[in-house]
JSON list of C-alpha atoms in Angstrom, two decimals:
[
{"chain": "X", "resi": 599, "resn": "UNK", "atom": "CA", "xyz": [-119.72, -40.08, -22.02]},
{"chain": "X", "resi": 600, "resn": "UNK", "atom": "CA", "xyz": [-119.41, -41.22, -18.44]},
{"chain": "X", "resi": 601, "resn": "UNK", "atom": "CA", "xyz": [-122.09, -41.84, -17.23]},
{"chain": "X", "resi": 602, "resn": "UNK", "atom": "CA", "xyz": [-122.18, -39.05, -14.21]},
{"chain": "X", "resi": 603, "resn": "UNK", "atom": "CA", "xyz": [-124.07, -36.36, -14.94]},
{"chain": "X", "resi": 604, "resn": "UNK", "atom": "CA", "xyz": [-123.98, -32.78, -13.58]},
{"chain": "X", "resi": 605, "resn": "UNK", "atom": "CA", "xyz": [-125.82, -29.89, -13.61]},
{"chain": "X", "resi": 606, "resn": "UNK", "atom": "CA", "xyz": [-126.32, -26.70, -14.08]},
{"chain": "X", "resi": 607, "resn": "UNK", "atom": "CA", "xyz": [-123.51, -26.74, -16.83]},
{"chain": "X", "resi": 608, "resn": "UNK", "atom": "CA", "xyz": [-123.09, -23.08, -15.84]},
{"chain": "X", "resi": 609, "resn": "UNK", "atom": "CA", "xyz": [-124.15, -20.97, -13.23]},
{"chain": "X", "resi": 610, "resn": "UNK", "atom": "CA", "xyz": [-123.64, -16.96, -12.60]},
{"chain": "X", "resi": 611, "resn": "UNK", "atom": "CA", "xyz": [-124.09, -15.28, -9.44]},
{"chain": "X", "resi": 612, "resn": "UNK", "atom": "CA", "xyz": [-123.44, -12.68, -7.59]},
{"chain": "X", "resi": 613, "resn": "UNK", "atom": "CA", "xyz": [-120.99, -12.39, -4.19]},
{"chain": "X", "resi": 614, "resn": "UNK", "atom": "CA", "xyz": [-123.22, -13.83, -1.11]},
{"chain": "X", "resi": 615, "resn": "UNK", "atom": "CA", "xyz": [-125.90, -15.57, -3.23]},
{"chain": "X", "resi": 616, "resn": "UNK", "atom": "CA", "xyz": [-126.26, -19.27, -2.39]},
{"chain": "X", "resi": 617, "resn": "UNK", "atom": "CA", "xyz": [-126.30, -22.10, -5.37]},
{"chain": "X", "resi": 618, "resn": "UNK", "atom": "CA", "xyz": [-126.86, -25.97, -4.96]},
{"chain": "X", "resi": 619, "resn": "UNK", "atom": "CA", "xyz": [-124.71, -28.42, -7.71]},
{"chain": "X", "resi": 620, "resn": "UNK", "atom": "CA", "xyz": [-126.66, -31.80, -8.43]},
{"chain": "X", "resi": 621, "resn": "UNK", "atom": "CA", "xyz": [-124.57, -35.10, -9.52]},
{"chain": "X", "resi": 622, "resn": "UNK", "atom": "CA", "xyz": [-126.19, -38.23, -10.68]},
{"chain": "X", "resi": 623, "resn": "UNK", "atom": "CA", "xyz": [-123.85, -41.18, -10.48]},
{"chain": "X", "resi": 624, "resn": "UNK", "atom": "CA", "xyz": [-122.69, -43.57, -12.73]},
{"chain": "X", "resi": 625, "resn": "UNK", "atom": "CA", "xyz": [-125.69, -46.71, -12.52]},
{"chain": "X", "resi": 626, "resn": "UNK", "atom": "CA", "xyz": [-124.75, -49.07, -9.35]},
{"chain": "X", "resi": 627, "resn": "UNK", "atom": "CA", "xyz": [-121.97, -46.49, -8.26]},
{"chain": "X", "resi": 628, "resn": "UNK", "atom": "CA", "xyz": [-122.73, -46.37, -4.45]},
{"chain": "X", "resi": 629, "resn": "UNK", "atom": "CA", "xyz": [-119.86, -43.91, -4.35]},
{"chain": "X", "resi": 630, "resn": "UNK", "atom": "CA", "xyz": [-119.71, -39.66, -5.32]},
{"chain": "X", "resi": 631, "resn": "UNK", "atom": "CA", "xyz": [-116.75, -37.36, -4.23]},
{"chain": "X", "resi": 632, "resn": "UNK", "atom": "CA", "xyz": [-116.62, -33.94, -4.76]},
{"chain": "X", "resi": 633, "resn": "UNK", "atom": "CA", "xyz": [-113.72, -32.04, -6.80]},
{"chain": "X", "resi": 634, "resn": "UNK", "atom": "CA", "xyz": [-112.81, -27.77, -6.93]},
{"chain": "X", "resi": 635, "resn": "UNK", "atom": "CA", "xyz": [-110.86, -27.16, -9.80]},
{"chain": "X", "resi": 636, "resn": "UNK", "atom": "CA", "xyz": [-109.45, -23.50, -9.95]},
{"chain": "X", "resi": 637, "resn": "UNK", "atom": "CA", "xyz": [-106.24, -21.99, -11.56]},
{"chain": "X", "resi": 638, "resn": "UNK", "atom": "CA", "xyz": [-104.77, -20.87, -8.41]},
{"chain": "X", "resi": 639, "resn": "UNK", "atom": "CA", "xyz": [-105.15, -23.99, -6.27]},
{"chain": "X", "resi": 640, "resn": "UNK", "atom": "CA", "xyz": [-105.58, -26.56, -9.32]},
{"chain": "X", "resi": 641, "resn": "UNK", "atom": "CA", "xyz": [-107.73, -30.02, -8.36]},
{"chain": "X", "resi": 642, "resn": "UNK", "atom": "CA", "xyz": [-108.63, -30.37, -4.86]},
{"chain": "X", "resi": 643, "resn": "UNK", "atom": "CA", "xyz": [-110.84, -33.18, -3.23]},
{"chain": "X", "resi": 644, "resn": "UNK", "atom": "CA", "xyz": [-113.72, -31.56, -0.80]},
{"chain": "X", "resi": 645, "resn": "UNK", "atom": "CA", "xyz": [-115.96, -34.57, 0.00]},
{"chain": "X", "resi": 646, "resn": "UNK", "atom": "CA", "xyz": [-117.03, -37.90, -0.61]},
{"chain": "X", "resi": 647, "resn": "UNK", "atom": "CA", "xyz": [-120.06, -39.72, 0.27]},
{"chain": "X", "resi": 648, "resn": "UNK", "atom": "CA", "xyz": [-120.93, -43.41, 0.38]},
{"chain": "X", "resi": 649, "resn": "UNK", "atom": "CA", "xyz": [-124.63, -44.51, 0.07]},
{"chain": "X", "resi": 650, "resn": "UNK", "atom": "CA", "xyz": [-125.88, -41.54, 1.99]},
{"chain": "X", "resi": 651, "resn": "UNK", "atom": "CA", "xyz": [-123.05, -41.04, 4.37]},
{"chain": "X", "resi": 652, "resn": "UNK", "atom": "CA", "xyz": [-120.25, -38.73, 4.64]},
{"chain": "X", "resi": 653, "resn": "UNK", "atom": "CA", "xyz": [-117.19, -40.74, 4.51]},
{"chain": "X", "resi": 654, "resn": "UNK", "atom": "CA", "xyz": [-114.09, -37.94, 3.77]},
{"chain": "X", "resi": 655, "resn": "UNK", "atom": "CA", "xyz": [-113.37, -34.85, 4.21]},
{"chain": "X", "resi": 656, "resn": "UNK", "atom": "CA", "xyz": [-110.81, -32.90, 1.85]},
{"chain": "X", "resi": 657, "resn": "UNK", "atom": "CA", "xyz": [-110.59, -28.80, 1.75]},
{"chain": "X", "resi": 658, "resn": "UNK", "atom": "CA", "xyz": [-114.19, -28.02, 1.77]},
{"chain": "X", "resi": 659, "resn": "UNK", "atom": "CA", "xyz": [-114.86, -24.57, 3.21]},
{"chain": "X", "resi": 660, "resn": "UNK", "atom": "CA", "xyz": [-117.33, -24.62, 6.29]},
{"chain": "X", "resi": 661, "resn": "UNK", "atom": "CA", "xyz": [-119.70, -22.15, 3.79]},
{"chain": "X", "resi": 662, "resn": "UNK", "atom": "CA", "xyz": [-119.42, -25.50, 1.76]},
{"chain": "X", "resi": 663, "resn": "UNK", "atom": "CA", "xyz": [-121.88, -28.96, 2.31]},
{"chain": "X", "resi": 664, "resn": "UNK", "atom": "CA", "xyz": [-122.78, -31.63, 0.49]},
{"chain": "X", "resi": 665, "resn": "UNK", "atom": "CA", "xyz": [-126.01, -34.71, 0.79]},
{"chain": "X", "resi": 666, "resn": "UNK", "atom": "CA", "xyz": [-126.50, -38.28, -1.10]},
{"chain": "X", "resi": 667, "resn": "UNK", "atom": "CA", "xyz": [-130.04, -38.60, -1.27]},
{"chain": "X", "resi": 668, "resn": "UNK", "atom": "CA", "xyz": [-131.59, -42.77, -1.31]},
{"chain": "X", "resi": 669, "resn": "UNK", "atom": "CA", "xyz": [-131.53, -42.28, -4.76]},
{"chain": "X", "resi": 670, "resn": "UNK", "atom": "CA", "xyz": [-128.05, -41.94, -4.66]},
{"chain": "X", "resi": 671, "resn": "UNK", "atom": "CA", "xyz": [-127.62, -38.50, -6.59]},
{"chain": "X", "resi": 672, "resn": "UNK", "atom": "CA", "xyz": [-125.83, -36.03, -4.61]},
{"chain": "X", "resi": 673, "resn": "UNK", "atom": "CA", "xyz": [-125.85, -32.13, -4.33]},
{"chain": "X", "resi": 674, "resn": "UNK", "atom": "CA", "xyz": [-122.99, -29.67, -2.95]},
{"chain": "X", "resi": 675, "resn": "UNK", "atom": "CA", "xyz": [-124.12, -26.48, -1.80]},
{"chain": "X", "resi": 676, "resn": "UNK", "atom": "CA", "xyz": [-122.44, -23.27, -1.58]},
{"chain": "X", "resi": 677, "resn": "UNK", "atom": "CA", "xyz": [-123.73, -20.62, 0.53]},
{"chain": "X", "resi": 678, "resn": "UNK", "atom": "CA", "xyz": [-121.78, -17.01, 1.13]},
{"chain": "X", "resi": 679, "resn": "UNK", "atom": "CA", "xyz": [-120.49, -16.55, -2.17]},
{"chain": "X", "resi": 680, "resn": "UNK", "atom": "CA", "xyz": [-117.21, -15.10, -2.72]},
{"chain": "X", "resi": 681, "resn": "UNK", "atom": "CA", "xyz": [-115.18, -14.33, -5.77]},
{"chain": "X", "resi": 682, "resn": "UNK", "atom": "CA", "xyz": [-112.70, -16.35, -5.33]},
{"chain": "X", "resi": 683, "resn": "UNK", "atom": "CA", "xyz": [-115.61, -19.38, -5.47]},
{"chain": "X", "resi": 684, "resn": "UNK", "atom": "CA", "xyz": [-115.27, -19.29, -9.23]},
{"chain": "X", "resi": 685, "resn": "UNK", "atom": "CA", "xyz": [-113.97, -22.59, -10.10]},
{"chain": "X", "resi": 686, "resn": "UNK", "atom": "CA", "xyz": [-115.08, -25.50, -12.34]},
{"chain": "X", "resi": 687, "resn": "UNK", "atom": "CA", "xyz": [-116.98, -28.39, -10.10]},
{"chain": "X", "resi": 688, "resn": "UNK", "atom": "CA", "xyz": [-116.77, -31.86, -10.99]},
{"chain": "X", "resi": 689, "resn": "UNK", "atom": "CA", "xyz": [-118.81, -34.73, -9.60]},
{"chain": "X", "resi": 690, "resn": "UNK", "atom": "CA", "xyz": [-116.96, -38.19, -9.97]},
{"chain": "X", "resi": 691, "resn": "UNK", "atom": "CA", "xyz": [-118.74, -41.82, -9.18]},
{"chain": "X", "resi": 692, "resn": "UNK", "atom": "CA", "xyz": [-116.93, -45.31, -8.45]},
{"chain": "X", "resi": 693, "resn": "UNK", "atom": "CA", "xyz": [-118.32, -48.29, -7.14]},
{"chain": "X", "resi": 694, "resn": "UNK", "atom": "CA", "xyz": [-117.53, -49.36, -3.93]},
{"chain": "X", "resi": 695, "resn": "UNK", "atom": "CA", "xyz": [-115.74, -47.73, -0.48]},
{"chain": "X", "resi": 696, "resn": "UNK", "atom": "CA", "xyz": [-112.85, -49.57, 0.53]},
{"chain": "X", "resi": 697, "resn": "UNK", "atom": "CA", "xyz": [-110.15, -50.49, -2.46]},
{"chain": "X", "resi": 698, "resn": "UNK", "atom": "CA", "xyz": [-108.42, -47.76, -3.47]},
{"chain": "X", "resi": 699, "resn": "UNK", "atom": "CA", "xyz": [-107.73, -49.26, -7.16]},
{"chain": "X", "resi": 700, "resn": "UNK", "atom": "CA", "xyz": [-111.44, -48.06, -7.78]},
{"chain": "X", "resi": 701, "resn": "UNK", "atom": "CA", "xyz": [-111.76, -46.02, -10.65]},
{"chain": "X", "resi": 702, "resn": "UNK", "atom": "CA", "xyz": [-113.45, -42.69, -10.10]},
{"chain": "X", "resi": 703, "resn": "UNK", "atom": "CA", "xyz": [-115.36, -41.37, -13.45]},
{"chain": "X", "resi": 704, "resn": "UNK", "atom": "CA", "xyz": [-115.56, -38.05, -13.42]},
{"chain": "X", "resi": 705, "resn": "UNK", "atom": "CA", "xyz": [-119.09, -35.57, -14.48]},
{"chain": "X", "resi": 706, "resn": "UNK", "atom": "CA", "xyz": [-118.21, -33.09, -17.24]},
{"chain": "X", "resi": 707, "resn": "UNK", "atom": "CA", "xyz": [-118.44, -29.72, -14.37]},
{"chain": "X", "resi": 708, "resn": "UNK", "atom": "CA", "xyz": [-120.37, -27.13, -12.95]},
{"chain": "X", "resi": 709, "resn": "UNK", "atom": "CA", "xyz": [-118.58, -23.65, -13.99]},
{"chain": "X", "resi": 710, "resn": "UNK", "atom": "CA", "xyz": [-119.97, -21.55, -11.26]},
{"chain": "X", "resi": 711, "resn": "UNK", "atom": "CA", "xyz": [-119.30, -17.68, -11.66]},
{"chain": "X", "resi": 712, "resn": "UNK", "atom": "CA", "xyz": [-119.28, -15.29, -8.61]},
{"chain": "X", "resi": 713, "resn": "UNK", "atom": "CA", "xyz": [-119.61, -12.14, -9.70]},
{"chain": "D", "resi": 474, "resn": "UNK", "atom": "CA", "xyz": [-99.35, -35.94, 3.67]},
{"chain": "D", "resi": 475, "resn": "UNK", "atom": "CA", "xyz": [-100.18, -36.63, 0.18]},
{"chain": "D", "resi": 476, "resn": "UNK", "atom": "CA", "xyz": [-98.45, -34.91, -2.32]},
{"chain": "D", "resi": 477, "resn": "UNK", "atom": "CA", "xyz": [-97.74, -35.32, -6.24]},
{"chain": "D", "resi": 478, "resn": "UNK", "atom": "CA", "xyz": [-95.96, -32.71, -8.40]},
{"chain": "D", "resi": 479, "resn": "UNK", "atom": "CA", "xyz": [-95.61, -32.63, -11.98]},
{"chain": "D", "resi": 480, "resn": "UNK", "atom": "CA", "xyz": [-94.21, -30.50, -14.56]},
{"chain": "D", "resi": 481, "resn": "UNK", "atom": "CA", "xyz": [-97.00, -27.50, -15.67]},
{"chain": "D", "resi": 482, "resn": "UNK", "atom": "CA", "xyz": [-95.79, -27.01, -19.32]},
{"chain": "D", "resi": 483, "resn": "UNK", "atom": "CA", "xyz": [-97.43, -26.20, -21.01]},
{"chain": "D", "resi": 484, "resn": "UNK", "atom": "CA", "xyz": [-95.20, -28.72, -23.34]},
{"chain": "D", "resi": 485, "resn": "UNK", "atom": "CA", "xyz": [-95.04, -28.05, -26.60]},
{"chain": "D", "resi": 486, "resn": "UNK", "atom": "CA", "xyz": [-94.04, -31.21, -29.25]},
{"chain": "D", "resi": 487, "resn": "UNK", "atom": "CA", "xyz": [-94.18, -31.59, -33.14]},
{"chain": "D", "resi": 488, "resn": "UNK", "atom": "CA", "xyz": [-96.29, -34.67, -34.31]},
{"chain": "D", "resi": 489, "resn": "UNK", "atom": "CA", "xyz": [-94.55, -38.30, -33.84]},
{"chain": "D", "resi": 490, "resn": "UNK", "atom": "CA", "xyz": [-92.19, -37.00, -31.22]},
{"chain": "D", "resi": 491, "resn": "UNK", "atom": "CA", "xyz": [-91.56, -38.95, -27.90]},
{"chain": "D", "resi": 492, "resn": "UNK", "atom": "CA", "xyz": [-93.52, -37.90, -25.34]},
{"chain": "D", "resi": 493, "resn": "UNK", "atom": "CA", "xyz": [-92.84, -38.50, -21.64]},
{"chain": "D", "resi": 494, "resn": "UNK", "atom": "CA", "xyz": [-94.35, -36.05, -18.52]},
{"chain": "D", "resi": 495, "resn": "UNK", "atom": "CA", "xyz": [-92.64, -36.64, -15.21]},
{"chain": "D", "resi": 496, "resn": "UNK", "atom": "CA", "xyz": [-94.54, -37.22, -12.08]},
{"chain": "D", "resi": 497, "resn": "UNK", "atom": "CA", "xyz": [-93.23, -38.14, -8.58]},
{"chain": "D", "resi": 498, "resn": "UNK", "atom": "CA", "xyz": [-95.01, -38.02, -5.55]},
{"chain": "D", "resi": 499, "resn": "UNK", "atom": "CA", "xyz": [-95.26, -38.46, -1.72]},
{"chain": "D", "resi": 500, "resn": "UNK", "atom": "CA", "xyz": [-97.33, -40.50, 0.12]},
{"chain": "D", "resi": 501, "resn": "UNK", "atom": "CA", "xyz": [-97.62, -43.15, 3.19]},
{"chain": "D", "resi": 502, "resn": "UNK", "atom": "CA", "xyz": [-97.95, -46.67, 2.43]},
{"chain": "D", "resi": 503, "resn": "UNK", "atom": "CA", "xyz": [-98.75, -47.43, -1.03]},
{"chain": "D", "resi": 504, "resn": "UNK", "atom": "CA", "xyz": [-101.16, -45.75, -2.64]},
{"chain": "D", "resi": 505, "resn": "UNK", "atom": "CA", "xyz": [-102.50, -46.17, -5.99]},
{"chain": "D", "resi": 506, "resn": "UNK", "atom": "CA", "xyz": [-101.20, -44.30, -9.06]},
{"chain": "D", "resi": 507, "resn": "UNK", "atom": "CA", "xyz": [-103.39, -42.87, -11.85]},
{"chain": "D", "resi": 508, "resn": "UNK", "atom": "CA", "xyz": [-103.44, -40.28, -14.87]},
{"chain": "D", "resi": 509, "resn": "UNK", "atom": "CA", "xyz": [-106.23, -39.05, -16.09]},
{"chain": "D", "resi": 510, "resn": "UNK", "atom": "CA", "xyz": [-106.45, -36.57, -19.22]},
{"chain": "D", "resi": 511, "resn": "UNK", "atom": "CA", "xyz": [-108.59, -33.61, -19.65]},
{"chain": "D", "resi": 512, "resn": "UNK", "atom": "CA", "xyz": [-109.68, -32.76, -23.09]},
{"chain": "D", "resi": 513, "resn": "UNK", "atom": "CA", "xyz": [-110.81, -28.92, -24.16]},
{"chain": "D", "resi": 514, "resn": "UNK", "atom": "CA", "xyz": [-114.88, -28.29, -22.28]},
{"chain": "D", "resi": 515, "resn": "UNK", "atom": "CA", "xyz": [-114.69, -31.93, -20.77]},
{"chain": "D", "resi": 516, "resn": "UNK", "atom": "CA", "xyz": [-114.36, -33.44, -17.59]},
{"chain": "D", "resi": 517, "resn": "UNK", "atom": "CA", "xyz": [-111.72, -35.78, -16.93]},
{"chain": "D", "resi": 518, "resn": "UNK", "atom": "CA", "xyz": [-110.82, -39.42, -18.12]},
{"chain": "D", "resi": 519, "resn": "UNK", "atom": "CA", "xyz": [-109.08, -42.21, -16.82]},
{"chain": "D", "resi": 520, "resn": "UNK", "atom": "CA", "xyz": [-105.95, -42.80, -19.16]},
{"chain": "D", "resi": 521, "resn": "UNK", "atom": "CA", "xyz": [-104.61, -45.24, -17.15]},
{"chain": "D", "resi": 522, "resn": "UNK", "atom": "CA", "xyz": [-103.56, -46.62, -13.58]},
{"chain": "D", "resi": 523, "resn": "UNK", "atom": "CA", "xyz": [-101.13, -48.53, -11.42]},
{"chain": "D", "resi": 524, "resn": "UNK", "atom": "CA", "xyz": [-102.04, -50.41, -7.90]},
{"chain": "D", "resi": 525, "resn": "UNK", "atom": "CA", "xyz": [-98.38, -51.97, -6.82]},
{"chain": "D", "resi": 526, "resn": "UNK", "atom": "CA", "xyz": [-95.04, -51.42, -7.57]},
{"chain": "D", "resi": 527, "resn": "UNK", "atom": "CA", "xyz": [-94.01, -52.34, -10.64]},
{"chain": "D", "resi": 528, "resn": "UNK", "atom": "CA", "xyz": [-97.04, -52.49, -12.31]},
{"chain": "D", "resi": 529, "resn": "UNK", "atom": "CA", "xyz": [-97.31, -50.83, -15.86]},
{"chain": "D", "resi": 530, "resn": "UNK", "atom": "CA", "xyz": [-100.50, -49.13, -17.05]},
{"chain": "D", "resi": 531, "resn": "UNK", "atom": "CA", "xyz": [-100.44, -48.40, -20.59]},
{"chain": "D", "resi": 532, "resn": "UNK", "atom": "CA", "xyz": [-103.68, -47.30, -22.87]},
{"chain": "D", "resi": 533, "resn": "UNK", "atom": "CA", "xyz": [-104.13, -45.82, -26.24]},
{"chain": "D", "resi": 534, "resn": "UNK", "atom": "CA", "xyz": [-100.10, -46.12, -26.70]},
{"chain": "D", "resi": 535, "resn": "UNK", "atom": "CA", "xyz": [-99.56, -44.09, -23.62]},
{"chain": "D", "resi": 536, "resn": "UNK", "atom": "CA", "xyz": [-97.38, -46.01, -20.73]},
{"chain": "D", "resi": 537, "resn": "UNK", "atom": "CA", "xyz": [-96.37, -45.65, -16.78]},
{"chain": "D", "resi": 538, "resn": "UNK", "atom": "CA", "xyz": [-94.44, -47.71, -14.40]},
{"chain": "D", "resi": 539, "resn": "UNK", "atom": "CA", "xyz": [-95.10, -47.37, -10.65]},
{"chain": "D", "resi": 540, "resn": "UNK", "atom": "CA", "xyz": [-91.26, -46.95, -9.53]},
{"chain": "D", "resi": 541, "resn": "UNK", "atom": "CA", "xyz": [-91.51, -47.72, -5.56]},
{"chain": "D", "resi": 542, "resn": "UNK", "atom": "CA", "xyz": [-87.56, -46.71, -5.10]},
{"chain": "D", "resi": 543, "resn": "UNK", "atom": "CA", "xyz": [-88.15, -43.27, -6.78]},
{"chain": "D", "resi": 544, "resn": "UNK", "atom": "CA", "xyz": [-91.80, -42.48, -5.98]},
{"chain": "D", "resi": 545, "resn": "UNK", "atom": "CA", "xyz": [-92.77, -41.60, -9.79]},
{"chain": "D", "resi": 546, "resn": "UNK", "atom": "CA", "xyz": [-95.40, -42.72, -12.52]},
{"chain": "D", "resi": 547, "resn": "UNK", "atom": "CA", "xyz": [-94.14, -40.95, -15.43]},
{"chain": "D", "resi": 548, "resn": "UNK", "atom": "CA", "xyz": [-96.13, -40.80, -18.75]},
{"chain": "D", "resi": 549, "resn": "UNK", "atom": "CA", "xyz": [-94.36, -41.47, -22.03]},
{"chain": "D", "resi": 550, "resn": "UNK", "atom": "CA", "xyz": [-95.39, -42.02, -25.36]},
{"chain": "D", "resi": 551, "resn": "UNK", "atom": "CA", "xyz": [-94.01, -43.20, -28.17]},
{"chain": "D", "resi": 552, "resn": "UNK", "atom": "CA", "xyz": [-95.16, -40.82, -31.04]},
{"chain": "D", "resi": 553, "resn": "UNK", "atom": "CA", "xyz": [-97.86, -38.26, -30.58]},
{"chain": "D", "resi": 554, "resn": "UNK", "atom": "CA", "xyz": [-100.38, -37.34, -32.50]},
{"chain": "D", "resi": 555, "resn": "UNK", "atom": "CA", "xyz": [-102.59, -33.58, -32.29]},
{"chain": "D", "resi": 556, "resn": "UNK", "atom": "CA", "xyz": [-105.59, -35.46, -30.82]},
{"chain": "D", "resi": 557, "resn": "UNK", "atom": "CA", "xyz": [-103.24, -35.79, -28.08]},
{"chain": "D", "resi": 558, "resn": "UNK", "atom": "CA", "xyz": [-102.99, -32.59, -27.23]},
{"chain": "D", "resi": 559, "resn": "UNK", "atom": "CA", "xyz": [-104.58, -31.46, -23.28]},
{"chain": "D", "resi": 560, "resn": "UNK", "atom": "CA", "xyz": [-103.90, -31.31, -19.92]},
{"chain": "D", "resi": 561, "resn": "UNK", "atom": "CA", "xyz": [-102.60, -34.47, -18.22]},
{"chain": "D", "resi": 562, "resn": "UNK", "atom": "CA", "xyz": [-103.13, -35.12, -14.01]},
{"chain": "D", "resi": 563, "resn": "UNK", "atom": "CA", "xyz": [-101.01, -37.36, -12.61]},
{"chain": "D", "resi": 564, "resn": "UNK", "atom": "CA", "xyz": [-103.09, -38.42, -9.09]},
{"chain": "D", "resi": 565, "resn": "UNK", "atom": "CA", "xyz": [-103.08, -40.93, -6.61]},
{"chain": "D", "resi": 566, "resn": "UNK", "atom": "CA", "xyz": [-105.07, -42.48, -4.24]},
{"chain": "D", "resi": 567, "resn": "UNK", "atom": "CA", "xyz": [-104.66, -43.93, -0.51]},
{"chain": "D", "resi": 568, "resn": "UNK", "atom": "CA", "xyz": [-104.18, -47.42, -0.58]},
{"chain": "D", "resi": 569, "resn": "UNK", "atom": "CA", "xyz": [-106.18, -49.77, 1.69]},
{"chain": "D", "resi": 570, "resn": "UNK", "atom": "CA", "xyz": [-109.50, -48.45, 3.32]},
{"chain": "D", "resi": 571, "resn": "UNK", "atom": "CA", "xyz": [-110.12, -46.14, -0.01]},
{"chain": "D", "resi": 572, "resn": "UNK", "atom": "CA", "xyz": [-111.83, -43.55, 1.76]},
{"chain": "D", "resi": 573, "resn": "UNK", "atom": "CA", "xyz": [-110.42, -40.90, 0.40]},
{"chain": "D", "resi": 574, "resn": "UNK", "atom": "CA", "xyz": [-110.24, -38.83, -2.81]},
{"chain": "D", "resi": 575, "resn": "UNK", "atom": "CA", "xyz": [-107.29, -38.12, -5.65]},
{"chain": "D", "resi": 576, "resn": "UNK", "atom": "CA", "xyz": [-105.09, -36.19, -4.81]},
{"chain": "D", "resi": 577, "resn": "UNK", "atom": "CA", "xyz": [-103.72, -34.78, -7.88]},
{"chain": "D", "resi": 578, "resn": "UNK", "atom": "CA", "xyz": [-100.91, -32.93, -10.03]},
{"chain": "D", "resi": 579, "resn": "UNK", "atom": "CA", "xyz": [-101.05, -29.16, -11.05]},
{"chain": "D", "resi": 580, "resn": "UNK", "atom": "CA", "xyz": [-101.66, -30.75, -14.36]},
{"chain": "D", "resi": 581, "resn": "UNK", "atom": "CA", "xyz": [-99.43, -30.61, -17.45]},
{"chain": "D", "resi": 582, "resn": "UNK", "atom": "CA", "xyz": [-101.31, -28.84, -20.44]},
{"chain": "D", "resi": 583, "resn": "UNK", "atom": "CA", "xyz": [-99.70, -30.68, -23.76]},
{"chain": "D", "resi": 584, "resn": "UNK", "atom": "CA", "xyz": [-99.31, -29.17, -27.66]},
{"chain": "D", "resi": 585, "resn": "UNK", "atom": "CA", "xyz": [-98.87, -30.98, -30.16]},
{"chain": "D", "resi": 586, "resn": "UNK", "atom": "CA", "xyz": [-98.26, -29.34, -33.68]},
{"chain": "D", "resi": 587, "resn": "UNK", "atom": "CA", "xyz": [-98.50, -31.14, -37.03]}
]
């Protein structure tokens, strides 16, 4: 158990809908990262937040957005869903912003299925 | 940009065989390098890491050495077990600021047969 929790575990929805994925980082970790894992694209970094502020963006679509709240939990919002958005979405957390050697601890993931 | 290349497999070995999973990278500067493992139905777990050239990361019998001259970070284990069956991901992180996500390889599916 990494200490990172994600809800829900599974989500099934229809095209065009909007969903929210939730992540609680390990106690004391200030950085939260979101990743998408799909069969065709592999594991891709989406976005990072540090202590409530957006710090880095990866291959995140404009239909997707995220935020980190004062209690440090984070939400990933996916809207106007398409079939291709079906994937495993992972959240990870690490203690600090700086220091590339910081280990990222991954949650169990949310499996999103868009029908 | 940064990229990681690793053999995708599946790699099938017999128990107690020697394991090598190749990983090479392209990056500017001096990235940190990681191996993560994903067991069926679970999230990723850090297996080992190395933060500078010639560093050797090791854990649970697995080892990998950061080779800057060949831009490689190959994963090795002397004697694999059935319980090592999983998907292994090589990844890198930019050095310095750290304000970036990990760049992952495609993953190598390892199957160990008894």
